[in-house]
Short mmCIF file of C-alpha atoms in Angstrom, two decimals:
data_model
loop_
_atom_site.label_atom_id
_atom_site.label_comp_id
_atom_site.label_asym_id
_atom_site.label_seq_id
_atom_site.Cartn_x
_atom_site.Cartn_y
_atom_site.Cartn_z
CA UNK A 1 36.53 -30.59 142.62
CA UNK A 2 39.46 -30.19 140.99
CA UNK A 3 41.72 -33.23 140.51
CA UNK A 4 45.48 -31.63 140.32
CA UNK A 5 46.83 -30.63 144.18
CA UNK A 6 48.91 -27.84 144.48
CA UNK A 7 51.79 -26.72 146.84
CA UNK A 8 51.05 -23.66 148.01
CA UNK A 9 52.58 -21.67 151.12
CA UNK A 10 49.98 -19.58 153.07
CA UNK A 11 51.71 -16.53 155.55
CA UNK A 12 49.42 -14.30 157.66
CA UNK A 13 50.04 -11.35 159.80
CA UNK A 14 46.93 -10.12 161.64
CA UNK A 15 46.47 -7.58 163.89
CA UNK A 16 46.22 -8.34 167.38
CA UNK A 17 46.16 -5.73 169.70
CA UNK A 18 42.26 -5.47 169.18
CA UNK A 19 40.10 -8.78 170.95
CA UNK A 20 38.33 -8.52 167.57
CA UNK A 21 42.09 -8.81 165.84
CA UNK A 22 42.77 -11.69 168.18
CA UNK A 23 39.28 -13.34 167.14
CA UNK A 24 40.09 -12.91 163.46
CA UNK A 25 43.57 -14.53 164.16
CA UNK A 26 41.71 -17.42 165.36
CA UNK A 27 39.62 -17.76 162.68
CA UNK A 28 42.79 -17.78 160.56
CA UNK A 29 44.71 -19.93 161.97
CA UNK A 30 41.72 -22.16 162.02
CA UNK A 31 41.05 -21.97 158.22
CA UNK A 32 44.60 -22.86 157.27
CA UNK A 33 44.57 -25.73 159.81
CA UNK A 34 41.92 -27.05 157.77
CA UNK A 35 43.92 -27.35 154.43
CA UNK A 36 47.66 -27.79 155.76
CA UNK A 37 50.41 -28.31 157.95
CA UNK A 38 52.08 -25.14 160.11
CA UNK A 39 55.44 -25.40 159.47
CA UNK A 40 56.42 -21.66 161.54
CA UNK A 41 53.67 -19.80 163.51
CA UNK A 42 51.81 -17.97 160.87
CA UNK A 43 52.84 -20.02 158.11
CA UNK A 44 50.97 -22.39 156.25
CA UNK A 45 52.33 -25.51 153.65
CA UNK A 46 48.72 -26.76 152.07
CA UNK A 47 48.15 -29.24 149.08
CA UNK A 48 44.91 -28.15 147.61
CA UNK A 49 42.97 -28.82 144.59
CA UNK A 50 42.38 -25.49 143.23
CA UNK A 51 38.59 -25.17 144.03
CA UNK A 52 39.95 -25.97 147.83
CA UNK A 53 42.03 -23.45 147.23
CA UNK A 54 39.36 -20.64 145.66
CA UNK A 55 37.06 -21.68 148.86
CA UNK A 56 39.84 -20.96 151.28
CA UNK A 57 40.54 -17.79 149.91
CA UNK A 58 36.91 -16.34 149.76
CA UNK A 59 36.65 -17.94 153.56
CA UNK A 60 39.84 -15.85 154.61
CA UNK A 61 38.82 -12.88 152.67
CA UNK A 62 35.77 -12.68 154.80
CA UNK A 63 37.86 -13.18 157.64
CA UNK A 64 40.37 -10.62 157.95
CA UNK A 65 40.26 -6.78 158.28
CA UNK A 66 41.92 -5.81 154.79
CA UNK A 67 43.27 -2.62 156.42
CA UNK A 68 45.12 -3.83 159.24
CA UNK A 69 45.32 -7.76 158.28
CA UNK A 70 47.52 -9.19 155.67
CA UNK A 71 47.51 -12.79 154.06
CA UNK A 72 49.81 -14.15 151.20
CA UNK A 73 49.66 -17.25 148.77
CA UNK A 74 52.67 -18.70 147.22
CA UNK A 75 52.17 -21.59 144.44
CA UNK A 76 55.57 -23.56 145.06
CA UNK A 77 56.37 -25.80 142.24
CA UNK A 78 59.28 -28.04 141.34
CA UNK A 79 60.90 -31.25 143.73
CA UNK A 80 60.31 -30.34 147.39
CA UNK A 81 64.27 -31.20 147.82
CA UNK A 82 64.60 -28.18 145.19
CA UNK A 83 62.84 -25.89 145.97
CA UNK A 84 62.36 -25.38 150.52
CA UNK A 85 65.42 -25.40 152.61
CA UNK A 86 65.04 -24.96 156.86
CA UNK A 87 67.53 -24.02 158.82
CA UNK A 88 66.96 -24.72 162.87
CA UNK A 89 63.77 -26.08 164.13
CA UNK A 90 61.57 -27.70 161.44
CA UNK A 91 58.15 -29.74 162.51
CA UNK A 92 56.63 -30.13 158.84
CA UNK A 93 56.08 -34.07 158.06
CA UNK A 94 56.19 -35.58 154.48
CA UNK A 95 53.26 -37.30 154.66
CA UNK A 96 53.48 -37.96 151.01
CA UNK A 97 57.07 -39.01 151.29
CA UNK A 98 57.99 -43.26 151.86
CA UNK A 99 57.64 -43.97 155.67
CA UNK A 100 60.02 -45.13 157.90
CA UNK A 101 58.73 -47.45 160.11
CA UNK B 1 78.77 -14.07 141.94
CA UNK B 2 76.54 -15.95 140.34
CA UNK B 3 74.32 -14.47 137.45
CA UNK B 4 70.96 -15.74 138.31
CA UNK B 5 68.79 -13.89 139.98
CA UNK B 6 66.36 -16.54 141.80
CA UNK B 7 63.31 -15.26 143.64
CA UNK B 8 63.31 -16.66 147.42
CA UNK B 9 60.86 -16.36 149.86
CA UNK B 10 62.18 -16.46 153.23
CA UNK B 11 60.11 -16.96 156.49
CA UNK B 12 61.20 -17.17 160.11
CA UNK B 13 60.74 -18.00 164.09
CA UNK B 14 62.68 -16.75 166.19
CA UNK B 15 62.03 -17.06 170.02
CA UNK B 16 61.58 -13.74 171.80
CA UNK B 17 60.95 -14.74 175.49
CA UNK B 18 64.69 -14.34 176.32
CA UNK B 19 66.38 -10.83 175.88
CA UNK B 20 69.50 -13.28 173.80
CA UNK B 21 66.24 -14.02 171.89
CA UNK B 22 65.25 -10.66 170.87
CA UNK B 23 68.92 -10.33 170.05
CA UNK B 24 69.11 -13.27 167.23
CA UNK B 25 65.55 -12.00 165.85
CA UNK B 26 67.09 -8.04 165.38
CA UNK B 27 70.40 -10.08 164.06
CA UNK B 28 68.07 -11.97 161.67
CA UNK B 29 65.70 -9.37 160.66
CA UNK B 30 68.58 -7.27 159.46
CA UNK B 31 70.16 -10.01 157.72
CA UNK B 32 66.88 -10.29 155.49
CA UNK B 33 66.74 -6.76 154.92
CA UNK B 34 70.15 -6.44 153.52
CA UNK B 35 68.43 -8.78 150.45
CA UNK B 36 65.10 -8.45 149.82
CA UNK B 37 61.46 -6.55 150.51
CA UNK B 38 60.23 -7.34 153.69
CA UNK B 39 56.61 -8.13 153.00
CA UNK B 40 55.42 -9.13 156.64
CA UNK B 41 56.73 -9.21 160.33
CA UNK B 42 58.99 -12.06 159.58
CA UNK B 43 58.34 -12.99 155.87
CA UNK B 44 61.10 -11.82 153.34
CA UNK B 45 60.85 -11.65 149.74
CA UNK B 46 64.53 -11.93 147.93
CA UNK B 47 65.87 -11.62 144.55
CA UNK B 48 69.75 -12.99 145.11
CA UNK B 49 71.99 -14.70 143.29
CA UNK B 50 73.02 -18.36 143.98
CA UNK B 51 76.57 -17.28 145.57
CA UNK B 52 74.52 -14.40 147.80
CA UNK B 53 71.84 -17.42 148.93
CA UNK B 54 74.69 -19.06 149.97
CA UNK B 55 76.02 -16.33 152.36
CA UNK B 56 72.87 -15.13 153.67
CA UNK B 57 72.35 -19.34 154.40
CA UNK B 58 75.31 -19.34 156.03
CA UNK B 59 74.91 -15.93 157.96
CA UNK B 60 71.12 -16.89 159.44
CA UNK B 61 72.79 -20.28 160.38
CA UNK B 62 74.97 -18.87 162.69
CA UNK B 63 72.90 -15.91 163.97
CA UNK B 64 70.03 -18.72 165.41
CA UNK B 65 69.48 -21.11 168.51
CA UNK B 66 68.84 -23.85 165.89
CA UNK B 67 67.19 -26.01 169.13
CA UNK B 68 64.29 -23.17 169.24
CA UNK B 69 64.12 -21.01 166.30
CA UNK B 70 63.19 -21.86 162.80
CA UNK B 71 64.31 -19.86 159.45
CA UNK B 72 62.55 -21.48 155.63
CA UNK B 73 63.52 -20.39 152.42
CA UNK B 74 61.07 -21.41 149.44
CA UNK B 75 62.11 -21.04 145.70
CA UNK B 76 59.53 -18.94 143.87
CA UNK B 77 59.66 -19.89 139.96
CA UNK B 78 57.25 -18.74 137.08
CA UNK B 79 55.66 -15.11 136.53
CA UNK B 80 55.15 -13.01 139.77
CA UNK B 81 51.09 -12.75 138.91
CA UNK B 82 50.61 -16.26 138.40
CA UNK B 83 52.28 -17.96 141.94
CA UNK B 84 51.79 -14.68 144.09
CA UNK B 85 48.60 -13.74 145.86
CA UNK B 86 47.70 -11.29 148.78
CA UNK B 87 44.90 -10.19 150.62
CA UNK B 88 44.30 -7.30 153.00
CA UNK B 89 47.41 -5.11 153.56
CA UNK B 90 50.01 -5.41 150.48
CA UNK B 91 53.28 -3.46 151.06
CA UNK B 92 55.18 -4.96 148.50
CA UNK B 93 56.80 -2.47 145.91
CA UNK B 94 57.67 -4.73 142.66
CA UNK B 95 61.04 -2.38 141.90
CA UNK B 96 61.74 -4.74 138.92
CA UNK B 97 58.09 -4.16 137.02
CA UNK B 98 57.30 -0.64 134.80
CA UNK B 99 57.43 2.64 137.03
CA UNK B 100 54.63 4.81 136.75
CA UNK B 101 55.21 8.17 137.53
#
């Protein structure tokens, strides 16, 4: 497995006015719950090693209907202060970050 | 105005039970469109300038309920084909690369 972890920020929009599009949503969702935190409803912030990250793609590929479905992968690099501002609500923990007890 | 042109990805919540909730997410959408490709239902790609990042900032902040929607912005830095990756539907026109005609 690959040693250096990666930022990268997962967004999905899948069709769900089908049952099957609602199944595949699922699977989604599940997928990217596996690798990261949801910061927004169909957005993803995972640290992965980049042979995490080749697995999760080839997963979601097989997951998703690549004529209605749509998934996109964003390396983020730099200082998290730098680079991600949030404006309103924002749920994502630094769980890398000093606690505070 | 700034001479920069930084590449910001911009993703957002907004609640739609209420009809004053459908109202900021129309208020919000167009704000996004004035400034970038919208790539998904509420995911935003944006080439601005520092000064027009400010504005829109300051625009979104005041169109939202900050108590139940959410609005992220993520700097995207280094070549387009090395940080960006999609899967399934891809509606993004890159106006910036060669045009082939």
């Amino acid at each position: 497995m690959g040693l250096i972890a990666m930022h990268v920020l997962l967004t999905y929009d899948v069709e769900t006015v089908t049952r099957e599009g609602r199944r595949r949503l699922r699977r989604v969702a599940k997928l990217c719950e596996g690798c990261g935190q949801r910061v927004q409803l169909s957005v993803f912030e995972c640290s992965v090693s980049e042979t995490q990250l080749e697995r999760l793609v080839q997963a979601l590929a097989k997951s998703i209907d690549p004529a209605t479905d749509s998934i996109r992968l964003y390396k983020i690099s730099g200082r998290r202060d730098d680079v991600v501002a949030t404006l309103g609500r924002d749920n994502y923990v630094d769980f890398d970050g000093p606690l505070i007890l």
